[in-house]
Amino acid sequence: MEAALVFASAISFLIFLIVPERFRKYPAITGWIFIIASVVADIPHYINAENNFLYPVIGILGIPFAVITAGELLKGNKYVHYLSRGAAIAFLIYVPFAYIQPVGDALISIVTSQCVFILNAIGFDVTQLAWNLVSHDGFRVEIILACTGLQAIAIMLGLAFCVPSTAREKVLSFLVVAPVIYILNLFRNVFVIMAYTGQWLQVLPEIASNGEYGYESFFWAHNVIAELGALVFLIVLALLLFRINRNLGEFSEEIVSLYCGKIKEFTGGFGRGK
């Protein structure tokens, strides 16, 4: 279900890029609905199988976001149009790797080999069992597309390119986003592999365990430390992009003001109704 909804969202946003501007609000609305629905549909998996609560929170918050976004697109709000353009650009980058298997597998293979090289170079001996599989001390880690940094690169480039900018601003934004995220993601993978296969974080099993032996270290390294670290880094990176392109700063202020205002309007009205 989740994969089908993501695919439907991707198609909707790609249509957004090619139809005349006056019609773009319709594929944008369907694209946002499908992508939020994909996260909501997968909430049981995130909670029960992965002990991951970040994505369920995103999915729940995404419901009012989708309602507000649809309404503003129908009104012709240019900032929400820019936001939708950013999502469309992100999908344009993501789709070839996600849906053309040899392309995605090639990226995964490269990332796996580079992680193995770094690990062995720093004295943490691992074995590459397959093109996407790393082993140490009896524990295995599979590198998947989500481990390549592709999603973060696509999202941040979508943000960087969603508003009007000069050629210089585009080039600088690309250089700040793509190589930096790619390299830092390699070290993120290295940390997770070391922490899990080395069993560094076997604590609080009542929170972290899913019944699989040794999973607690993976939970704390991947679902907590790496996720929070990535979130902080992306916020810092966004602030740097705002300095490169002043239009992004204005865009972010307008978007935050719009959504916060709409939520306050809704919650205030709900309180008065009670």
mmCIF file of C-alpha atoms in Angstrom:
data_model
loop_
_atom_site.group_PDB
_atom_site.id
_atom_site.type_symbol
_atom_site.label_atom_id
_atom_site.label_comp_id
_atom_site.label_asym_id
_atom_site.label_seq_id
_atom_site.Cartn_x
_atom_site.Cartn_y
_atom_site.Cartn_z
ATOM 1 C CA MET A 1 0.000 0.000 0.000
ATOM 2 C CA GLU A 2 2.698 2.479 1.052
ATOM 3 C CA ALA A 3 4.744 1.880 -2.113
ATOM 4 C CA ALA A 4 1.690 2.341 -4.344
ATOM 5 C CA LEU A 5 0.782 5.615 -2.624
ATOM 6 C CA VAL A 6 4.337 6.959 -2.956
ATOM 7 C CA PHE A 7 4.322 6.021 -6.649
ATOM 8 C CA ALA A 8 0.973 7.774 -7.136
ATOM 9 C CA SER A 9 2.376 10.858 -5.409
ATOM 10 C CA ALA A 10 5.463 10.789 -7.633
ATOM 11 C CA ILE A 11 3.342 10.602 -10.785
ATOM 12 C CA SER A 12 1.152 13.463 -9.570
ATOM 13 C CA PHE A 13 4.110 15.741 -8.872
ATOM 14 C CA LEU A 14 5.792 14.875 -12.168
ATOM 15 C CA ILE A 15 2.545 15.813 -13.935
ATOM 16 C CA PHE A 16 2.692 19.092 -11.976
ATOM 17 C CA LEU A 17 5.967 19.905 -13.734
ATOM 18 C CA ILE A 18 4.659 19.449 -17.270
ATOM 19 C CA VAL A 19 1.068 20.747 -17.313
ATOM 20 C CA PRO A 20 0.254 24.442 -17.925
ATOM 21 C CA GLU A 21 0.641 26.524 -14.775
ATOM 22 C CA ARG A 22 -3.073 27.236 -14.361
ATOM 23 C CA PHE A 23 -3.743 23.497 -13.966
ATOM 24 C CA ARG A 24 -0.832 22.657 -11.654
ATOM 25 C CA LYS A 25 -2.783 23.036 -8.425
ATOM 26 C CA TYR A 26 -4.757 19.852 -9.139
ATOM 27 C CA PRO A 27 -1.850 17.375 -9.492
ATOM 28 C CA ALA A 28 -0.143 19.189 -6.599
ATOM 29 C CA ILE A 29 -3.146 18.565 -4.334
ATOM 30 C CA THR A 30 -3.313 14.880 -5.266
ATOM 31 C CA GLY A 31 0.447 14.570 -4.825
ATOM 32 C CA TRP A 32 0.326 15.936 -1.280
ATOM 33 C CA ILE A 33 -2.657 13.754 -0.372
ATOM 34 C CA PHE A 34 -0.953 10.596 -1.638
ATOM 35 C CA ILE A 35 2.377 11.268 0.088
ATOM 36 C CA ILE A 36 0.739 12.010 3.450
ATOM 37 C CA ALA A 37 -1.499 8.959 3.035
ATOM 38 C CA SER A 38 1.593 6.808 2.395
ATOM 39 C CA VAL A 39 3.080 7.795 5.756
ATOM 40 C CA VAL A 40 -0.227 7.370 7.617
ATOM 41 C CA ALA A 41 -0.793 3.937 6.051
ATOM 42 C CA ASP A 42 2.607 2.766 7.290
ATOM 43 C CA ILE A 43 2.231 3.991 10.889
ATOM 44 C CA PRO A 44 1.597 0.462 12.309
ATOM 45 C CA HIS A 45 4.782 -0.790 10.623
ATOM 46 C CA TYR A 46 6.881 2.100 11.938
ATOM 47 C CA ILE A 47 5.633 1.550 15.497
ATOM 48 C CA ASN A 48 5.438 -2.250 15.684
ATOM 49 C CA ALA A 49 8.319 -3.345 13.445
ATOM 50 C CA GLU A 50 10.797 -0.468 13.716
ATOM 51 C CA ASN A 51 9.988 1.195 17.058
ATOM 52 C CA ASN A 52 10.145 4.438 15.080
ATOM 53 C CA PHE A 53 7.888 7.224 16.324
ATOM 54 C CA LEU A 54 9.233 10.091 14.193
ATOM 55 C CA TYR A 55 7.404 9.084 11.019
ATOM 56 C CA PRO A 56 4.081 8.404 12.782
ATOM 57 C CA VAL A 57 4.238 11.926 14.227
ATOM 58 C CA ILE A 58 5.008 13.300 10.753
ATOM 59 C CA GLY A 59 2.059 11.347 9.338
ATOM 60 C CA ILE A 60 -0.388 12.652 11.943
ATOM 61 C CA LEU A 61 0.800 16.245 11.554
ATOM 62 C CA GLY A 62 0.621 15.791 7.795
ATOM 63 C CA ILE A 63 -3.172 15.506 7.835
ATOM 64 C CA PRO A 64 -3.884 19.163 8.760
ATOM 65 C CA PHE A 65 -0.923 20.140 6.560
ATOM 66 C CA ALA A 66 -2.584 18.480 3.546
ATOM 67 C CA VAL A 67 -5.921 20.175 4.266
ATOM 68 C CA ILE A 68 -4.322 23.624 4.543
ATOM 69 C CA THR A 69 -2.143 23.036 1.480
ATOM 70 C CA ALA A 70 -5.069 21.977 -0.691
ATOM 71 C CA GLY A 71 -7.074 25.036 0.311
ATOM 72 C CA GLU A 72 -4.196 27.429 -0.363
ATOM 73 C CA LEU A 73 -3.416 25.857 -3.734
ATOM 74 C CA LEU A 74 -7.025 26.353 -4.789
ATOM 75 C CA LYS A 75 -6.701 30.011 -3.746
ATOM 76 C CA GLY A 76 -3.574 30.395 -5.876
ATOM 77 C CA ASN A 77 -1.138 31.036 -3.002
ATOM 78 C CA LYS A 78 2.251 31.453 -4.702
ATOM 79 C CA TYR A 79 4.270 30.296 -1.690
ATOM 80 C CA VAL A 80 2.371 27.015 -1.443
ATOM 81 C CA HIS A 81 2.874 26.711 -5.205
ATOM 82 C CA TYR A 82 6.632 27.100 -4.607
ATOM 83 C CA LEU A 83 6.413 24.438 -1.894
ATOM 84 C CA SER A 84 4.711 22.071 -4.329
ATOM 85 C CA ARG A 85 7.338 22.841 -6.952
ATOM 86 C CA GLY A 86 9.987 21.850 -4.422
ATOM 87 C CA ALA A 87 8.250 18.518 -3.843
ATOM 88 C CA ALA A 88 8.017 17.963 -7.598
ATOM 89 C CA ILE A 89 11.734 18.676 -8.076
ATOM 90 C CA ALA A 90 12.559 16.309 -5.212
ATOM 91 C CA PHE A 91 10.574 13.531 -6.880
ATOM 92 C CA LEU A 92 12.239 14.279 -10.228
ATOM 93 C CA ILE A 93 15.589 13.537 -8.568
ATOM 94 C CA TYR A 94 14.328 10.567 -6.543
ATOM 95 C CA VAL A 95 12.256 8.675 -9.131
ATOM 96 C CA PRO A 96 15.063 7.358 -11.412
ATOM 97 C CA PHE A 97 16.838 5.751 -8.459
ATOM 98 C CA ALA A 98 13.659 4.448 -6.821
ATOM 99 C CA TYR A 99 11.922 3.014 -9.879
ATOM 100 C CA ILE A 100 14.743 2.073 -12.272
ATOM 101 C CA GLN A 101 16.239 -0.838 -10.361
ATOM 102 C CA PRO A 102 19.712 -0.958 -11.982
ATOM 103 C CA VAL A 103 20.181 2.747 -11.223
ATOM 104 C CA GLY A 104 19.112 2.412 -7.594
ATOM 105 C CA ASP A 105 21.124 -0.781 -7.103
ATOM 106 C CA ALA A 106 24.226 0.894 -8.531
ATOM 107 C CA LEU A 107 23.943 3.719 -5.998
ATOM 108 C CA ILE A 108 23.406 1.258 -3.134
ATOM 109 C CA SER A 109 26.416 -0.795 -4.249
ATOM 110 C CA ILE A 110 28.655 2.285 -4.398
ATOM 111 C CA VAL A 111 27.567 3.464 -0.947
ATOM 112 C CA THR A 112 28.076 -0.023 0.521
ATOM 113 C CA SER A 113 31.588 -0.308 -0.911
ATOM 114 C CA GLN A 114 32.529 3.160 0.331
ATOM 115 C CA CYS A 115 31.232 2.405 3.834
ATOM 116 C CA VAL A 116 33.246 -0.831 3.904
ATOM 117 C CA PHE A 117 36.347 1.075 2.781
ATOM 118 C CA ILE A 118 35.940 3.683 5.544
ATOM 119 C CA LEU A 119 35.269 1.063 8.226
ATOM 120 C CA ASN A 120 38.311 -1.009 7.321
ATOM 121 C CA ALA A 121 40.443 2.135 6.999
ATOM 122 C CA ILE A 122 39.683 3.166 10.590
ATOM 123 C CA GLY A 123 40.398 -0.319 11.904
ATOM 124 C CA PHE A 124 36.851 -1.628 12.299
ATOM 125 C CA ASP A 125 37.110 -4.799 10.233
ATOM 126 C CA VAL A 126 33.966 -5.748 8.351
ATOM 127 C CA THR A 127 33.175 -8.195 5.593
ATOM 128 C CA GLN A 128 31.144 -7.268 2.534
ATOM 129 C CA LEU A 129 28.986 -10.354 2.056
ATOM 130 C CA ALA A 130 27.150 -8.999 -0.983
ATOM 131 C CA TRP A 131 26.777 -5.837 -3.005
ATOM 132 C CA ASN A 132 24.486 -4.412 -0.290
ATOM 133 C CA LEU A 133 25.339 -6.445 2.809
ATOM 134 C CA VAL A 134 27.959 -5.806 5.505
ATOM 135 C CA SER A 135 28.872 -8.136 8.379
ATOM 136 C CA HIS A 136 30.857 -7.854 11.612
ATOM 137 C CA ASP A 137 30.991 -10.221 14.580
ATOM 138 C CA GLY A 138 27.965 -12.192 13.405
ATOM 139 C CA PHE A 139 25.708 -9.168 12.872
ATOM 140 C CA ARG A 140 24.634 -8.068 9.410
ATOM 141 C CA VAL A 141 23.537 -4.691 8.073
ATOM 142 C CA GLU A 142 21.759 -4.325 4.740
ATOM 143 C CA ILE A 143 22.221 -1.036 2.901
ATOM 144 C CA ILE A 144 18.996 0.038 1.175
ATOM 145 C CA LEU A 145 18.107 3.089 -0.892
ATOM 146 C CA ALA A 146 17.106 5.003 2.247
ATOM 147 C CA CYS A 147 20.707 4.582 3.480
ATOM 148 C CA THR A 148 22.244 6.422 0.506
ATOM 149 C CA GLY A 149 21.290 9.982 1.462
ATOM 150 C CA LEU A 150 19.268 10.264 -1.743
ATOM 151 C CA GLN A 151 16.038 11.317 -0.036
ATOM 152 C CA ALA A 152 17.706 14.095 1.950
ATOM 153 C CA ILE A 153 19.565 15.324 -1.137
ATOM 154 C CA ALA A 154 16.361 15.331 -3.194
ATOM 155 C CA ILE A 155 14.367 17.178 -0.513
ATOM 156 C CA MET A 156 17.034 19.819 0.086
ATOM 157 C CA LEU A 157 17.617 20.408 -3.631
ATOM 158 C CA GLY A 158 13.854 20.701 -4.044
ATOM 159 C CA LEU A 159 13.907 23.370 -1.350
ATOM 160 C CA ALA A 160 16.891 25.126 -2.914
ATOM 161 C CA PHE A 161 15.377 25.241 -6.400
ATOM 162 C CA CYS A 162 11.708 25.870 -5.579
ATOM 163 C CA VAL A 163 11.956 29.680 -5.586
ATOM 164 C CA PRO A 164 13.388 32.023 -8.243
ATOM 165 C CA SER A 165 17.201 32.105 -8.130
ATOM 166 C CA THR A 166 20.219 33.054 -10.223
ATOM 167 C CA ALA A 167 22.529 30.536 -11.897
ATOM 168 C CA ARG A 168 25.192 31.308 -9.276
ATOM 169 C CA GLU A 169 22.743 30.653 -6.441
ATOM 170 C CA LYS A 170 21.692 27.364 -8.028
ATOM 171 C CA VAL A 171 25.294 26.165 -8.408
ATOM 172 C CA LEU A 172 26.245 27.172 -4.857
ATOM 173 C CA SER A 173 23.110 25.529 -3.462
ATOM 174 C CA PHE A 174 23.880 22.285 -5.289
ATOM 175 C CA LEU A 175 27.469 22.239 -4.021
ATOM 176 C CA VAL A 176 26.335 22.899 -0.452
ATOM 177 C CA VAL A 177 23.665 20.187 -0.584
ATOM 178 C CA ALA A 178 24.600 17.165 -2.708
ATOM 179 C CA PRO A 179 28.265 16.403 -1.908
ATOM 180 C CA VAL A 180 27.996 17.469 1.740
ATOM 181 C CA ILE A 181 24.942 15.309 2.487
ATOM 182 C CA TYR A 182 26.403 12.374 0.546
ATOM 183 C CA ILE A 183 29.696 12.410 2.468
ATOM 184 C CA LEU A 184 28.106 12.956 5.884
ATOM 185 C CA ASN A 185 25.638 10.157 5.161
ATOM 186 C CA LEU A 186 28.537 7.755 4.609
ATOM 187 C CA PHE A 187 29.790 8.524 8.113
ATOM 188 C CA ARG A 188 26.243 8.209 9.449
ATOM 189 C CA ASN A 189 26.112 4.687 7.993
ATOM 190 C CA VAL A 190 29.550 3.935 9.406
ATOM 191 C CA PHE A 191 28.407 4.966 12.886
ATOM 192 C CA VAL A 192 25.235 2.854 12.700
ATOM 193 C CA ILE A 193 27.137 -0.199 11.441
ATOM 194 C CA MET A 194 29.753 0.139 14.184
ATOM 195 C CA ALA A 195 27.208 0.738 16.942
ATOM 196 C CA TYR A 196 24.950 -2.159 15.904
ATOM 197 C CA THR A 197 27.479 -4.820 14.969
ATOM 198 C CA GLY A 198 29.669 -3.811 17.911
ATOM 199 C CA GLN A 199 26.627 -3.866 20.235
ATOM 200 C CA TRP A 200 27.514 -0.502 21.758
ATOM 201 C CA LEU A 201 24.048 0.544 22.898
ATOM 202 C CA GLN A 202 22.352 -2.432 24.556
ATOM 203 C CA VAL A 203 20.302 -0.293 26.943
ATOM 204 C CA LEU A 204 16.626 0.192 27.852
ATOM 205 C CA PRO A 205 15.279 -2.905 26.071
ATOM 206 C CA GLU A 206 11.787 -2.080 27.350
ATOM 207 C CA ILE A 207 11.842 0.864 24.931
ATOM 208 C CA ALA A 208 14.153 -0.295 22.166
ATOM 209 C CA SER A 209 13.634 -4.037 21.776
ATOM 210 C CA ASN A 210 11.579 -5.595 18.999
ATOM 211 C CA GLY A 211 12.339 -9.155 20.073
ATOM 212 C CA GLU A 212 15.350 -9.541 17.773
ATOM 213 C CA TYR A 213 18.635 -10.257 19.531
ATOM 214 C CA GLY A 214 20.875 -7.175 19.648
ATOM 215 C CA TYR A 215 18.316 -4.865 18.022
ATOM 216 C CA GLU A 216 18.556 -2.301 20.836
ATOM 217 C CA SER A 217 21.884 -1.005 19.537
ATOM 218 C CA PHE A 218 20.423 -0.553 16.073
ATOM 219 C CA PHE A 219 17.393 1.251 17.496
ATOM 220 C CA TRP A 220 19.406 3.801 19.469
ATOM 221 C CA ALA A 221 22.036 4.306 16.772
ATOM 222 C CA HIS A 222 19.734 4.446 13.746
ATOM 223 C CA ASN A 223 16.301 5.507 14.977
ATOM 224 C CA VAL A 224 17.406 7.984 17.639
ATOM 225 C CA ILE A 225 20.969 9.304 17.391
ATOM 226 C CA ALA A 226 21.307 9.232 13.595
ATOM 227 C CA GLU A 227 17.751 10.514 12.999
ATOM 228 C CA LEU A 228 18.094 13.416 15.428
ATOM 229 C CA GLY A 229 21.576 14.220 14.159
ATOM 230 C CA ALA A 230 20.326 14.296 10.581
ATOM 231 C CA LEU A 231 17.410 16.539 11.565
ATOM 232 C CA VAL A 232 19.712 19.062 13.260
ATOM 233 C CA PHE A 233 22.089 19.024 10.298
ATOM 234 C CA LEU A 234 19.289 19.584 7.772
ATOM 235 C CA ILE A 235 18.044 22.572 9.773
ATOM 236 C CA VAL A 236 21.555 24.064 9.749
ATOM 237 C CA LEU A 237 21.847 23.337 6.027
ATOM 238 C CA ALA A 238 18.506 25.040 5.364
ATOM 239 C CA LEU A 239 19.720 28.149 7.210
ATOM 240 C CA LEU A 240 22.826 28.161 5.020
ATOM 241 C CA LEU A 241 20.665 27.920 1.898
ATOM 242 C CA PHE A 242 18.668 30.918 3.134
ATOM 243 C CA ARG A 243 21.909 32.913 3.189
ATOM 244 C CA ILE A 244 22.773 31.853 -0.352
ATOM 245 C CA ASN A 245 19.326 32.714 -1.738
ATOM 246 C CA ARG A 246 17.464 35.477 0.085
ATOM 247 C CA ASN A 247 14.230 34.469 -1.649
ATOM 248 C CA LEU A 248 14.311 31.234 0.346
ATOM 249 C CA GLY A 249 14.310 33.203 3.580
ATOM 250 C CA GLU A 250 11.208 35.125 2.538
ATOM 251 C CA PHE A 251 9.603 31.898 1.335
ATOM 252 C CA SER A 252 10.242 30.119 4.649
ATOM 253 C CA GLU A 253 8.876 33.035 6.679
ATOM 254 C CA GLU A 254 5.704 33.143 4.603
ATOM 255 C CA ILE A 255 5.201 29.375 4.780
ATOM 256 C CA VAL A 256 5.729 29.195 8.551
ATOM 257 C CA SER A 257 3.449 32.195 9.090
ATOM 258 C CA LEU A 258 0.756 30.710 6.858
ATOM 259 C CA TYR A 259 0.621 27.250 8.440
ATOM 260 C CA CYS A 260 1.013 28.472 12.032
ATOM 261 C CA GLY A 261 -1.704 31.052 11.428
ATOM 262 C CA LYS A 262 -4.081 28.479 9.965
ATOM 263 C CA ILE A 263 -3.486 26.061 12.834
ATOM 264 C CA LYS A 264 -4.060 28.809 15.422
ATOM 265 C CA GLU A 265 -7.199 29.833 13.559
ATOM 266 C CA PHE A 266 -8.486 26.267 13.632
ATOM 267 C CA THR A 267 -7.594 25.533 17.258
ATOM 268 C CA GLY A 268 -8.936 28.906 18.394
ATOM 269 C CA GLY A 269 -12.207 28.326 16.582
ATOM 270 C CA PHE A 270 -12.418 24.819 18.012
ATOM 271 C CA GLY A 271 -11.940 26.173 21.525
ATOM 272 C CA ARG A 272 -14.653 28.794 21.069
ATOM 273 C CA GLY A 273 -17.007 26.158 19.696
ATOM 274 C CA LYS A 274 -16.616 24.182 22.889
#
